[in-house]
Tab-separated table of C-alpha atoms in Angstrom:
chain	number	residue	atom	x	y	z
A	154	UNK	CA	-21.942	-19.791	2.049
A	155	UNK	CA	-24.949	-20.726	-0.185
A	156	UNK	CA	-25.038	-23.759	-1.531
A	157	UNK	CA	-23.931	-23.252	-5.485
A	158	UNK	CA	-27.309	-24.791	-7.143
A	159	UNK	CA	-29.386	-22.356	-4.647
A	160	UNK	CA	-27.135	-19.135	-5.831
A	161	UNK	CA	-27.466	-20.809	-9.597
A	162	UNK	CA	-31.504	-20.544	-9.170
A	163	UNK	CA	-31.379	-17.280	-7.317
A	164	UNK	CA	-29.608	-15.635	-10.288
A	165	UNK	CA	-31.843	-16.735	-12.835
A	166	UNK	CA	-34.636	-15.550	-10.824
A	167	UNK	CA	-32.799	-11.941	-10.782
A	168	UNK	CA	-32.558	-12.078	-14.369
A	169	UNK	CA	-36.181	-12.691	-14.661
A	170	UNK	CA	-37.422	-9.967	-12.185
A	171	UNK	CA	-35.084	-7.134	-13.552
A	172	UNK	CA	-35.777	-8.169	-17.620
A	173	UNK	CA	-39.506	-7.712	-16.601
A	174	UNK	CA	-38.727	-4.712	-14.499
A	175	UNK	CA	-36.808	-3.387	-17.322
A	176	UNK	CA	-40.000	-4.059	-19.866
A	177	UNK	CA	-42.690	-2.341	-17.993
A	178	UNK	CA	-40.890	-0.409	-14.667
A	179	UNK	CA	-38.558	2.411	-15.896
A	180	UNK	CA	-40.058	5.017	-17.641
A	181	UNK	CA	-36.253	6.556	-18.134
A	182	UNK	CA	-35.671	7.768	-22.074
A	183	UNK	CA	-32.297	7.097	-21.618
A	184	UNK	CA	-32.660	3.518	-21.427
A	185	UNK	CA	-32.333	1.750	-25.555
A	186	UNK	CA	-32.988	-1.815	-26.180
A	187	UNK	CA	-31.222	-3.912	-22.946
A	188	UNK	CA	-31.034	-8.036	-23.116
A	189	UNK	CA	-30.200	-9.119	-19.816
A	190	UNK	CA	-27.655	-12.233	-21.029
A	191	UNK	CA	-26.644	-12.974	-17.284
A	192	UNK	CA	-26.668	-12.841	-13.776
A	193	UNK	CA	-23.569	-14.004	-11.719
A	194	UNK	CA	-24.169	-14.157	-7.415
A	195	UNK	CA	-21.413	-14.557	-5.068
A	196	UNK	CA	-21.057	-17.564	-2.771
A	197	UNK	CA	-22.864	-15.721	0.021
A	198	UNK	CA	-25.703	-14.114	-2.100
A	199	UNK	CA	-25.038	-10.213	-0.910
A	200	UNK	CA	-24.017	-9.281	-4.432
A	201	UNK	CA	-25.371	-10.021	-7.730
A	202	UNK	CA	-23.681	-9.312	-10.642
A	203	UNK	CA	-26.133	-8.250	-14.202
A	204	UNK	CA	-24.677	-8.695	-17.521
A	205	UNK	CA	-26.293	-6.802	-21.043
A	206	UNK	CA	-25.917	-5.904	-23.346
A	207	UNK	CA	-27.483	-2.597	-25.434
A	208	UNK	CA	-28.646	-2.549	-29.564
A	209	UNK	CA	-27.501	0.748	-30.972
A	210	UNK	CA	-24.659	2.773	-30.810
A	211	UNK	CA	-22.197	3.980	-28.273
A	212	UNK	CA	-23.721	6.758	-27.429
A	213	UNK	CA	-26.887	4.435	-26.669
A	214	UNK	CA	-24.495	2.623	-24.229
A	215	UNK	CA	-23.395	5.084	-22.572
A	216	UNK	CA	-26.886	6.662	-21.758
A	217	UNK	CA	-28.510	2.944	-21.337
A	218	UNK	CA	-25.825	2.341	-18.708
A	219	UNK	CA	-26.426	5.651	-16.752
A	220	UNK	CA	-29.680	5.020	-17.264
A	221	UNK	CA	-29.426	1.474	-15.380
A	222	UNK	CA	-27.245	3.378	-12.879
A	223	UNK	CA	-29.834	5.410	-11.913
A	224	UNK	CA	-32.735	2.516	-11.632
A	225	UNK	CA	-30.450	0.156	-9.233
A	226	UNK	CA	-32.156	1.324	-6.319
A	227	UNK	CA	-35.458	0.916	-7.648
A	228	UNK	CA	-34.436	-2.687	-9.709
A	229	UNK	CA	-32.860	-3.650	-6.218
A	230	UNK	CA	-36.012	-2.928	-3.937
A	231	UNK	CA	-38.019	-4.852	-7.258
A	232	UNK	CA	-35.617	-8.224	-6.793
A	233	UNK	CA	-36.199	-7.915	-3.161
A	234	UNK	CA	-40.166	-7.867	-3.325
A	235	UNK	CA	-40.113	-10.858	-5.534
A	236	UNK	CA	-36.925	-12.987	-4.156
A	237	UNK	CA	-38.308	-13.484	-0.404
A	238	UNK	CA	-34.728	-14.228	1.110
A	239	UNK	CA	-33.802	-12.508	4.409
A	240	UNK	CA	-30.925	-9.962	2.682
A	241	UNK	CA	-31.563	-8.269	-0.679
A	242	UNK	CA	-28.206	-8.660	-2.837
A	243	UNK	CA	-26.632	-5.666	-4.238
A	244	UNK	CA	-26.671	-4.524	-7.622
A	245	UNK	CA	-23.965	-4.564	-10.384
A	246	UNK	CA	-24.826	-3.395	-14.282
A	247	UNK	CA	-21.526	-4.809	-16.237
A	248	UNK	CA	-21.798	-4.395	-20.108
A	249	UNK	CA	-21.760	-7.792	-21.739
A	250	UNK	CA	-18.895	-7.870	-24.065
A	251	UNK	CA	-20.398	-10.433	-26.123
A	252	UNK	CA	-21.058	-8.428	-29.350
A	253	UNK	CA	-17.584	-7.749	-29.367
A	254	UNK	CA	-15.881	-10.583	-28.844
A	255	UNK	CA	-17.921	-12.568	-31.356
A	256	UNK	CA	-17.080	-9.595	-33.852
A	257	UNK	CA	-13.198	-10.015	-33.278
A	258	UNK	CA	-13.915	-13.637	-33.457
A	259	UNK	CA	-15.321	-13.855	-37.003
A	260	UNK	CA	-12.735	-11.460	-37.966
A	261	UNK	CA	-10.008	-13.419	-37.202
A	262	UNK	CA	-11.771	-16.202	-38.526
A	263	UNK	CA	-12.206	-14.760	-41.877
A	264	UNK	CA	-8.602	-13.997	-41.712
A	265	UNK	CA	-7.164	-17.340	-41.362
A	266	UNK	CA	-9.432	-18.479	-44.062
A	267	UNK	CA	-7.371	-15.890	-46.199
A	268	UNK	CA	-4.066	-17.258	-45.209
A	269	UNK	CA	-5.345	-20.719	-45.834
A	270	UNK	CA	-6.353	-20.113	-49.221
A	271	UNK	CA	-2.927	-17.991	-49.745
A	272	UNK	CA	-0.599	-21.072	-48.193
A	273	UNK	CA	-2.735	-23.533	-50.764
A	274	UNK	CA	-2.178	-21.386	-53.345
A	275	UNK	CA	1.450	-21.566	-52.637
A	276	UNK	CA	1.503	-25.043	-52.084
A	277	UNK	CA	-0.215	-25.394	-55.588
A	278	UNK	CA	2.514	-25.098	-57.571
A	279	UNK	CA	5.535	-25.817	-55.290
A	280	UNK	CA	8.936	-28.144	-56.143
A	281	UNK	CA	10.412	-29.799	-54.056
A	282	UNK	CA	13.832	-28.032	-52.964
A	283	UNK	CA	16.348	-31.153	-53.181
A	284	UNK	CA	16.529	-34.571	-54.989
A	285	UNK	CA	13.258	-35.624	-56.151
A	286	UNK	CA	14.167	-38.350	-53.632
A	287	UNK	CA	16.066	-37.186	-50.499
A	288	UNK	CA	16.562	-40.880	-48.771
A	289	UNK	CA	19.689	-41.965	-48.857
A	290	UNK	CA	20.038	-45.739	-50.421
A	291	UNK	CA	22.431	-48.182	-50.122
A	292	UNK	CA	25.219	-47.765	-52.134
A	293	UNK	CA	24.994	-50.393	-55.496
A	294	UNK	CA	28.973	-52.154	-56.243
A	295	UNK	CA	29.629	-53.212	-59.450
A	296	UNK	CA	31.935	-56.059	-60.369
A	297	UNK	CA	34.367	-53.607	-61.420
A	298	UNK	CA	34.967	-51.919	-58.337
A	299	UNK	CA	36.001	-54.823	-56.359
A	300	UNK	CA	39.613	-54.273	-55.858
């Protein structure tokens, strides 16, 4: 097993090497506008998982995805030109769900801002439900009473 801060500096050199590969190697019209947002390799440094995500629709996905299918062998033979390490790792392509999340994030963001509004609303003009005072005192003898 690798030690974690070599793996750490191996991936970011894969993300480096395929982003430029990306930019100038593959001549594929399939492939749309890719970020490379990260690059996770295991413990032992035979497989190297690439995270993107695409700009455009999901058609554009789809084909930028079959598209990066099709280059692996060629983006894999790139990494191991530049890395120098006795084993090439393997090659994953997993679609960032970053977009996404952040999406469904605001939106339920912007929903709870509704319901906080709605509940302060509510609270705006609210009574109370019992005695303006609901303690219980101690109970006041007069003179009279004192049998």
């Amino acid at each position: 097993m690798a030690d974690p801060a070599r793996a750490r500096k191996i991936a970011d050199r894969i993300k480096v090497i395929v982003a430029k590969a990306l930019e100038r190697g593959i001549k594929d019209p399939r492939l749309g506008f890719v970020t490379i947002t990260d690059v996770r390799v295991t413990g032992d440094l035979q497989h190297a998982s690439i995270f993107y995500t695409v700009y455009g629709s999901d058609e554009e996905r789809a084909d930028t995805a079959a598209a990066l299918t099709a280059a692996t062998g060629m983006l894999r033979k790139e990494v191991g030109r530049n890395l120098q390490i006795r084993l090439t790792p393997s090659l994953e392509f997993i679609p960032d769900a970053i977009p996404e999340t952040s999406a469904r994030l605001e939106q339920l963001l912007a929903e709870a801002r509704e319901r906080d509004s709605a509940s302060q609303a509510a609270a705006a003009g609210a009574q109370y439900a019992g005695d303006p005072d609901p303690y219980v005192k101690p109970r006041q003898y007069d003179e009279d009473d004192e049998d």
